[in-house]
Every structure is written in structure tokens, then in C-alpha cells.
Coordinates of C-alpha atoms and ligand atoms in Angstrom, one line a residue:
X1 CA 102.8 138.4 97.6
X2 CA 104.4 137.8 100.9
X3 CA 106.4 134.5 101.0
X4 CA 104.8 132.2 102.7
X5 CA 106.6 130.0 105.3
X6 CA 106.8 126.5 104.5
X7 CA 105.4 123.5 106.7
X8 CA 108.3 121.7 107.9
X9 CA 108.3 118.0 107.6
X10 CA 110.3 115.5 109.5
X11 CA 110.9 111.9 108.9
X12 CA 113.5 108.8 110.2
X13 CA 114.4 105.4 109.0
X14 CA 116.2 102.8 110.6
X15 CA 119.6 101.6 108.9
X16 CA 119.0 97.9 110.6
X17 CA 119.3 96.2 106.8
X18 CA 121.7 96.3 103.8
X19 CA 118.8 97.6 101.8
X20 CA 115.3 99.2 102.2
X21 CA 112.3 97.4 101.0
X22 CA 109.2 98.4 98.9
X23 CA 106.9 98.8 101.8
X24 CA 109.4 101.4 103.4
X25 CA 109.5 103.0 99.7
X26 CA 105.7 103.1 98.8
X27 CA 104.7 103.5 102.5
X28 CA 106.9 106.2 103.5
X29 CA 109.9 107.1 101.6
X30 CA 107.7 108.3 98.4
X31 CA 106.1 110.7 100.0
X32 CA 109.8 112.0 101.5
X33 CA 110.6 112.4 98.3
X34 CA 107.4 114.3 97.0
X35 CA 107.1 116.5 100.3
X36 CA 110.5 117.9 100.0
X37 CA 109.2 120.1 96.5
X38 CA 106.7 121.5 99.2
X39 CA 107.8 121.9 102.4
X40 CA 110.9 122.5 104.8
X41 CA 112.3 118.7 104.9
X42 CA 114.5 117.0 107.6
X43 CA 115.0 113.5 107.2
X44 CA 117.6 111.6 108.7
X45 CA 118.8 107.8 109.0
X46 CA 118.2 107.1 113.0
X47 CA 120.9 104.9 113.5
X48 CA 120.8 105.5 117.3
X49 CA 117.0 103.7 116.9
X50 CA 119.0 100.5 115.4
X51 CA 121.5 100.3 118.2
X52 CA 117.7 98.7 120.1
X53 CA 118.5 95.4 118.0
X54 CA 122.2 95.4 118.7
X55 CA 124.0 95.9 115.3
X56 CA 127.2 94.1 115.0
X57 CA 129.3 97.4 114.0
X58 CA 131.3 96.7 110.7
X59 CA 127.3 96.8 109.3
X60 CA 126.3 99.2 111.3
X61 CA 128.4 101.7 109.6
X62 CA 127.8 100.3 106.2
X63 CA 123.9 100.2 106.1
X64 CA 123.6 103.9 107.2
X65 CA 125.6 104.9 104.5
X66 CA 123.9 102.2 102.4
X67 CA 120.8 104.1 103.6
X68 CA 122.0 107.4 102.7
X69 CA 122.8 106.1 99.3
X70 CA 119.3 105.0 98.7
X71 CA 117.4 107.9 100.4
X72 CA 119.6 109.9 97.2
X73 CA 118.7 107.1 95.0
X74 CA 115.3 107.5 95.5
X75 CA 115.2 111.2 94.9
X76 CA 116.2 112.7 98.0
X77 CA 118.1 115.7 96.9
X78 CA 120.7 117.1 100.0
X79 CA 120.0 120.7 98.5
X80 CA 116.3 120.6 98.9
X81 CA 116.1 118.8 102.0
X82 CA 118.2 118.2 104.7
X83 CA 119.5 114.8 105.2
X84 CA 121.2 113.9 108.5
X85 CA 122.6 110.8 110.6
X86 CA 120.4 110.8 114.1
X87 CA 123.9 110.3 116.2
X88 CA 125.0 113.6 114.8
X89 CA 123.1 115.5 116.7
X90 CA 123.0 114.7 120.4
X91 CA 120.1 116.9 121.1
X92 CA 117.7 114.1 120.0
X93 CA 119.2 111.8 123.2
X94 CA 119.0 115.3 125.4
X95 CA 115.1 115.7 124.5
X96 CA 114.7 112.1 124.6
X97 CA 115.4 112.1 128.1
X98 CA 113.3 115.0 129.0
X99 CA 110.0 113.1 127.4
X100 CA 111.1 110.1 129.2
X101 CA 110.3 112.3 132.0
X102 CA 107.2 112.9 131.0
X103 CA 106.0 110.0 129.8
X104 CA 103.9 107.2 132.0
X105 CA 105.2 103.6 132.5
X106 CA 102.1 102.3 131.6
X107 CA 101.7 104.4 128.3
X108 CA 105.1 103.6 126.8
X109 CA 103.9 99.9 128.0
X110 CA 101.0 100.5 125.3
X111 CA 102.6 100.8 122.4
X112 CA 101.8 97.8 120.6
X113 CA 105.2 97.5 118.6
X114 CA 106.9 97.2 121.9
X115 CA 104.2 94.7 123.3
X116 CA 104.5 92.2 119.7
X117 CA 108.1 92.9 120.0
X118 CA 109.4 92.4 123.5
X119 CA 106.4 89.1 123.6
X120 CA 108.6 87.7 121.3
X121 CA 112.1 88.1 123.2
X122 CA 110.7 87.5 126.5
X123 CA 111.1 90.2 129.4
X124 CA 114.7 89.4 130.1
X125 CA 115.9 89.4 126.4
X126 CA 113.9 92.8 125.8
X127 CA 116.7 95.8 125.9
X128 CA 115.2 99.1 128.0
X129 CA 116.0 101.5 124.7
X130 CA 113.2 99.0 122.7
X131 CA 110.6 100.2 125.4
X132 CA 111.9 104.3 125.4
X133 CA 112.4 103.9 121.1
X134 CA 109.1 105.5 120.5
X135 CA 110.5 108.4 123.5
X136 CA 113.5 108.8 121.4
X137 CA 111.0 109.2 117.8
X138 CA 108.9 111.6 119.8
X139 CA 111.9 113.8 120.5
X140 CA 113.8 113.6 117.2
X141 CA 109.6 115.0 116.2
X142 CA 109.5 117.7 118.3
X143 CA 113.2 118.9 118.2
X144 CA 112.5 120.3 114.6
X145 CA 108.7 121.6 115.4
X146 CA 107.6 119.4 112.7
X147 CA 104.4 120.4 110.9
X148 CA 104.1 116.9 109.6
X149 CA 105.7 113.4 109.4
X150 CA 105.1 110.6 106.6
X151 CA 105.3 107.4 108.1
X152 CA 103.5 104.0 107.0
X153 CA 100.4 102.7 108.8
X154 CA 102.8 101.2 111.4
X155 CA 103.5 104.3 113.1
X156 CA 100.3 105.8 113.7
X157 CA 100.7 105.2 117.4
X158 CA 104.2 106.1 118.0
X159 CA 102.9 109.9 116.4
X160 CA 100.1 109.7 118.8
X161 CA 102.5 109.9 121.9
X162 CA 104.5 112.1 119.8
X163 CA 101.3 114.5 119.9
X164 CA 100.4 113.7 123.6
X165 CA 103.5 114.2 125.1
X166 CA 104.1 117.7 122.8
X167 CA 100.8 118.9 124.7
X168 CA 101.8 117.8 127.6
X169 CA 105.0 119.5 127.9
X170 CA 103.0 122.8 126.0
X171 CA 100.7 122.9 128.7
X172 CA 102.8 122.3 131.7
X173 CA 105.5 124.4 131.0
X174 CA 104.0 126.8 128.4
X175 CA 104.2 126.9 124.4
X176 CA 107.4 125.2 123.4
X177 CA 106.6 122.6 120.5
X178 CA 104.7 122.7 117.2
X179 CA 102.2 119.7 117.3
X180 CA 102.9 117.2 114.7
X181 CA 100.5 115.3 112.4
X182 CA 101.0 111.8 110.8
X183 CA 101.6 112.0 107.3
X184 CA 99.6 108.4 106.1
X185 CA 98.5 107.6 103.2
X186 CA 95.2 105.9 102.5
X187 CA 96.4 103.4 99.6
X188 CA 99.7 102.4 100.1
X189 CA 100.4 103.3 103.9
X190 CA 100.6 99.5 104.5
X191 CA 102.3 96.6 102.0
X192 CA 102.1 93.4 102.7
X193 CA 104.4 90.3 102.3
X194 CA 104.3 88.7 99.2
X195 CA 103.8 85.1 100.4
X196 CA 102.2 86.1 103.6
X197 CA 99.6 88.7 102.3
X198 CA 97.7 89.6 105.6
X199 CA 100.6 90.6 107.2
X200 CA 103.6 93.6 106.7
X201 CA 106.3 93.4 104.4
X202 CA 108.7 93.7 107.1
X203 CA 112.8 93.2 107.2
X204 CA 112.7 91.5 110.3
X205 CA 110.4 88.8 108.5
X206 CA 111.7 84.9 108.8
X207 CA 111.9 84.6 105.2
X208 CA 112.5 87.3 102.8
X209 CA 110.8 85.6 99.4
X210 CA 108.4 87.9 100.1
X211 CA 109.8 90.8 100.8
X212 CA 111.1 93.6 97.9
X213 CA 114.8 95.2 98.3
X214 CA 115.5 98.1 96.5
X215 CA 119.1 96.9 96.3
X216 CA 118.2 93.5 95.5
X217 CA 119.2 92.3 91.8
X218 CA 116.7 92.8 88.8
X219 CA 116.3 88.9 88.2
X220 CA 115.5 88.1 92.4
X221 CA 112.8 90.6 92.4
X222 CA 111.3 89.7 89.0
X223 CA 111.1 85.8 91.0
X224 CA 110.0 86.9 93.9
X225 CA 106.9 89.0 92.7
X226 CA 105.9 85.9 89.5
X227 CA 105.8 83.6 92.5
X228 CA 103.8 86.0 94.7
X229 CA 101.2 83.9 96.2
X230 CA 97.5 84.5 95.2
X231 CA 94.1 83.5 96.1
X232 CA 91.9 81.2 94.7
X233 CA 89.8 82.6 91.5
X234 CA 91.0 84.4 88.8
X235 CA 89.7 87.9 88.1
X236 CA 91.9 91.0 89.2
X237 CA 89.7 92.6 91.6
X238 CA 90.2 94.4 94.9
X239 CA 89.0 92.9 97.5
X240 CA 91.6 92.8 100.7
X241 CA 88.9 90.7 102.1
X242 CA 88.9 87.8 100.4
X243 CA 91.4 88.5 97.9
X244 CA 94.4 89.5 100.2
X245 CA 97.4 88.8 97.6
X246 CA 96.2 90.4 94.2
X247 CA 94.5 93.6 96.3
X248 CA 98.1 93.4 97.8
X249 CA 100.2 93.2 94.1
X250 CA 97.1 95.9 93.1
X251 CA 98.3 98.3 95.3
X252 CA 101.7 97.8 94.8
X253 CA 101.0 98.1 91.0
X254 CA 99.1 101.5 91.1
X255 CA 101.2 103.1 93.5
X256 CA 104.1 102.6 91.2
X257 CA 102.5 103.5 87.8
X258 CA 99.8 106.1 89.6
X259 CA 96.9 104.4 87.5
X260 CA 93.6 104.1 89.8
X261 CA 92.7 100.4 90.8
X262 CA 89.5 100.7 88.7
X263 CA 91.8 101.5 85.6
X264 CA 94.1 98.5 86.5
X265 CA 91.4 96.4 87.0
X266 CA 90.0 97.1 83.8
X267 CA 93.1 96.8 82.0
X268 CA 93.2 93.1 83.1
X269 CA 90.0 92.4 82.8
X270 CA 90.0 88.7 81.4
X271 CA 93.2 88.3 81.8
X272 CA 94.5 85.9 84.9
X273 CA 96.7 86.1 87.5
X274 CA 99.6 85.2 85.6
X275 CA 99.3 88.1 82.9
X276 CA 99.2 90.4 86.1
X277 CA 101.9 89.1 87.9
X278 CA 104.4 89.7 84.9
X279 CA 103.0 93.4 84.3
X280 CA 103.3 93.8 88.3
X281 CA 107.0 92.4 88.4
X282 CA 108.2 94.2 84.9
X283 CA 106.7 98.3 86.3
X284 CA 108.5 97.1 89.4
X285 CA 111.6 96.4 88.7
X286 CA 112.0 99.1 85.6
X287 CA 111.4 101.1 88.6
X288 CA 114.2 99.7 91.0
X289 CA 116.6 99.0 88.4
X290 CA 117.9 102.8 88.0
X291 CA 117.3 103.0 91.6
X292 CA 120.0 100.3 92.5
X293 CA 122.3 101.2 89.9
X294 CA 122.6 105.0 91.7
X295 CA 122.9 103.7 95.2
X296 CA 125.6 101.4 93.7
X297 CA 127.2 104.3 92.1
X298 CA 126.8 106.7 95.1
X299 CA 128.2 104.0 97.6
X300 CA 131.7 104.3 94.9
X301 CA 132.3 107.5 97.3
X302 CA 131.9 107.2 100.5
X303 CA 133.6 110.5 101.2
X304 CA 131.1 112.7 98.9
X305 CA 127.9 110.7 101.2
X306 CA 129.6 111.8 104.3
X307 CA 129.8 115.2 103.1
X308 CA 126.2 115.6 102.4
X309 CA 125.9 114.1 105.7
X310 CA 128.2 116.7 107.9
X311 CA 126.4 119.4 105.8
X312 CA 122.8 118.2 106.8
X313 CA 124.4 117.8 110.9
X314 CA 125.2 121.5 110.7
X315 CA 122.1 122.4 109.4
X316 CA 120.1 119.7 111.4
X317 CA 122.0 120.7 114.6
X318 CA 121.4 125.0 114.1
X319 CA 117.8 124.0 114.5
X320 CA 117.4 121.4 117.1
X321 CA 119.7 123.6 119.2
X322 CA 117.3 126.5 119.5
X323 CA 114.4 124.1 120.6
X324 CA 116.9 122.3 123.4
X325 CA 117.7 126.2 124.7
X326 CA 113.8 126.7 124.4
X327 CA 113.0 123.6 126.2
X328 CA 115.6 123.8 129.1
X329 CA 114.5 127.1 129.8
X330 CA 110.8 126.6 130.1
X331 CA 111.7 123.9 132.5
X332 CA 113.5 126.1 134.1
X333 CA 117.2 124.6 134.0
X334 CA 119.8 127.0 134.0
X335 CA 121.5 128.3 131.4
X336 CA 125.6 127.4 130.9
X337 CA 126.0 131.1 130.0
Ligands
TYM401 P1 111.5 101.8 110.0 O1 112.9 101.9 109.5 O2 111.1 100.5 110.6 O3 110.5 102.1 108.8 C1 110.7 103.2 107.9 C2 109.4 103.6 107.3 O4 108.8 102.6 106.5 C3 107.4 102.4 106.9 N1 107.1 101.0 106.6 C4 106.1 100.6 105.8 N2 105.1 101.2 105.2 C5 104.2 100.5 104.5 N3 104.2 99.1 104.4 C6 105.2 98.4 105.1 N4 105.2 97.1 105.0 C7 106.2 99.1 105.9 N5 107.2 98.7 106.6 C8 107.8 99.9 107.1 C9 107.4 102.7 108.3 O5 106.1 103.1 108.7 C10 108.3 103.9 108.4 O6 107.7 105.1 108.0 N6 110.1 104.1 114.0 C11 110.4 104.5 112.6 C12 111.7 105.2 112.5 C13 111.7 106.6 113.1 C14 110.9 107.7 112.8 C15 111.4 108.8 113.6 C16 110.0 107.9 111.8 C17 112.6 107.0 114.2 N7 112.3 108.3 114.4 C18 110.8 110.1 113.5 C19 109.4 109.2 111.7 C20 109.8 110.2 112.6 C21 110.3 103.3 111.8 O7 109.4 102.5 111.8 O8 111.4 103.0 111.0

């Protein structure tokens, strides 16, 4: 049988913390790791994305490598897919600025992250690269004609403009990029904050009791999830409605041990919150222990990480380089030779 070309798959995170959160992990990074068996994977830490929040840069340069660690951690394996730093390959600012060209004022104006965001910091605190940031994602998209790209909930919209402004430049200027679709799962795609249920387990959140680090220690997380906070009642049921906290630690729970809510359900069936909250915390952190230990361990060498990372440049660079030479030439720049 013929081989079959594989889909290519391209995804980023941000290196704006000293560890990644279960959120990113079950909303995003999960499926990284499962896609790579699959399909042609680039994935790369998009530290040029965290520069929008102005990194003080001593932690700059430790949290991408302390993102690199974790994305190997997790099961990222630099032989199977190629793993990158976004700043190594200038092509993504050089397509960046060509769908900057091509994208409306008002439409990059839309994009509700940047409205919640810059309402915040007020119009004069709010840096122009947080308003072109989803520009910048659409490019690093585009530049590897990505089939699809797993992202959480939280993203849906910045892969809409990623799609708009591919068939916009395809149809002005003639077939030039593959058209992306979101990777989002349906269960999963969005975890909320432990003490603050209805809204995203975030990093940028005021407090962090309710938020999951991978690199955390054993004995914070194991708190943290005990003293989730629940909702009045007692029965484990789903019910995001009206039971926003357990349908939030049920998701979290049957993501990690792949049982199906009804299963889980029935499994604690008579049983109260508390019973539930000490099986949710013990399958979580059996799970992040080895994780952390690895990181730590990879983090021992920072020479061997930023050899996996110049390999995945050269590779990540001999394929965005074809698409900037395609691009510039349907827009009919001239080629340097
Ligand atoms: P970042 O670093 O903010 O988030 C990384 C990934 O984690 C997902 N995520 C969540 N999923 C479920 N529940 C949550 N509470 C939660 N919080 C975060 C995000 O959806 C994301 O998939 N803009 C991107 C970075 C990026 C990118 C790209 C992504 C830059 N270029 C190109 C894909 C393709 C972001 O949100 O990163």
C-alpha cells in the first residue's frame, strides 16, 4: 500500500510561568502528546507571544526551558515530533507582518481575549503586540500548512482568524496555505478553577489555590484539590449547571483515568464529596508526580534541552522557509536571488 502522507499538526504555548497547569495539560497538551503517534507534529514554546506581558529576562530564559522540560515530561518525544522555540525561527515575525497586512482593525479589535485583556489594563497600559498576538498565532499556523491544531476552548477564535485570513490571502493571491482546523475537545477543552468553578483555570489568576502546576510539589496539589470548593448537596453528579465544582473535579477525574462520567458517577454513588475529592486528588497527583520528577531531572542539563531545541529550529526552519519563499512570491516581492 502506498504510504499515506500524514496530517501535520501544529501547536504553541506560552512560557509566561515557571510551570504549566492542568488546564493547559488536559485542555491542550494531552492531545500534543497523543497526535504526535498520528500525525506530522510541530510544536514549539512561543516565547515571542510572552514578550506581550513584558517578562523580566533572567525568567524569561528559565521558563522556556522549564517549558521544554515539561513538554518532554509529559511525553513529547523530540524524535517523533518536532519541538522548537518560536524566536528561532524568524519566519513566524516575517508572516506575521504579512497577515497584519491583511487583517482589518476592527476584526483584530474582536477578538475577545484582547477586549477582556486590554479592558483590564486600560488603552494606554495595553502593548500593540497584545492586539497583533492572535496575527503572530495565525502566522506561526500557516507557516507549517497545518492540517490541525489542538488548543483548549479558549482559542476557538484566534483559529477562526487563523482560517479567515488563510482564505483570504488563498484567494487573493492564489493557493498558498493549507486551511487549519481547531483541534478541541468536547470534555476537557475547558478546566475550570478550583475555588472559582465557572471560570478558567488560568495562570494569570489572582490567586493560585485554585489552580494545578505540573511542577508544583505532591503535598500543594493534594491541598489544593481536598479544599476544592463544591456546591451545596451531596451526590456526585454532572451537572455544570448547578453543580459547577464536582462537574468541574468530574471532568478533571475522567480525563485523567479515561473512565466515562457515568462510570465515575456510579463508582461514587453514595459516597460524598469528601470520598471524591481524595480519589480526585490521589489519580492526580500519581499522575504529576513522575511528571515533575522528569522535568526536574531534564532541567539537570540544560545543554542536552537546547540541543533538542537547535535540532527542532533546523527542522522547524527547512519548512517554514519554503512557505515564506511561496508566500513572497505570490505577492509578488522579489526574490534576493
Ligand atoms: P497558552 O500558553 O495561554 O495556553 C496553552 C494551551 O492551554 C490551553 N488552556 C486551557 N485548556 C483548557 N482549560 C484551561 N483552563 C486552559 N487554559 C489554557 C489553551 O487553550 C492553549 O491551547 N495563544 C496560545 C498560544 C499560541 C498558539 C499558537 C496555540 C501561540 N501560537 C499557535 C496554537 C497554535 C495560548 O493560549 O497559549
Amino acid at each position: 500500500m502506498a504510504d499515506v502522507k500524514r496530517k501535520r499538526v501544529l501547536s504553541g504555548i506560552q512560557p509566561t510561568h515557571d510551570s504549566f497547569h492542568l488546564g493547559n495539560y488536559l485542555g491542550a497538551l494531552k492531545q500534543w502528546v497523543a497526535l504526535q503517534e498520528s500525525h506530522d507534529a510541530f510544536y514549539c514554546v512561543v516565547d515571542l507571544h510572552a514578550l506581550t506581558v513584558g517578562p523580566d529576562p533572567v525568567e524569561l530564559r528559565r521558563r522556556t526551558l522549564a517549558s521544554a522540560a515539561q513538554l518532554i515530561a509529559i511525553g513529547i518525544d523530540p524524535t517523533k515530533s518536532t519541538l522548537f522555540i518560536q524566536s528561532h525561527v524568524p519566519a513566524h515575525n516575517q508572516l506575521a507582518w504579512i497577515m497584519e497586512c491583511l487583517t482589518g482593525f476592527g476584526e483584530a479589535g474582536r477578538m475577545t481575549q484582547f477586549k477582556d485583556k486590554s479592558a483590564k489594563s486600560g488603552a494606554d497600559r495595553t502593548v500593540v503586540g497584545l492586539f497583533t498576538y492572535p496575527i503572530l498565532q495565525a502566522a506561526d499556523i500557516l507557516l507549517y500548512q497545518a492540517d490541525q491544531v489542538p488548543v483548549g476552548e479558549d482559542q476557538r477564535q484566534h483559529i477562526e482568524l487563523t482560517r479567515d485570513l488563510g482564505q483570504r490571502f488563498n484567494s487573493k493571491y492564489g493557493q498558498t496555505f493549507t486551511i487549519p482546523e481547531g483541534y478541541i475537545l468536547k470534555s476537557g477543552a475547558k478546566i475550570n478553577d478550583l475555588q472559582d468553578p465557572t471560570s478558567k483555570m488560568s495562570k494569570s489568576s489572582a490567586s493560585q489555590s485554585g489552580v494545578i502546576e505540573l511542577m508544583d510539589a505532591p503535598e500543594v496539589n493534594l491541598k489544593k484539590i481536598k479544599s476544592a470548593m463544591t456546591d451545596t448537596g451531596r451526590e456526585v453528579i454532572f451537572d455544570e449547571k448547578n453543580k459547577a465544582g464536582i462537574s468541574n473535579l468530574l471532568t478533571i477525574y475522567t480525563a485523567i483515568t479515561g473512565l466515562t462520567v457515568d462510570a465515575a458517577q456510579n463508582d461514587f454513588d453514595g459516597k460524598g464529596y469528601g470520598d471524591f475529592k481524595s480519589a480526585v486528588a490521589e489519580v492526580v497527583v500519581d499522575f504529576l508526580t513522575p511528571i515533575r520528577s522528569k522535568a526536574q531531572e531534564l532541567l539537570q542539563d540544560p545543554a542536552h534541552l537546547t540541543a533538542i531545541l537547535q535540532e527542532g529550529a533546523a527542522k522547524a526552519n527547512a519548512v517554514a522557509s519554503v512557505t515564506l519563499a511561496e508566500t513572497y512570491e505570490a505577492l509578488g516581492l522579489i526574490p534576493r536571488a
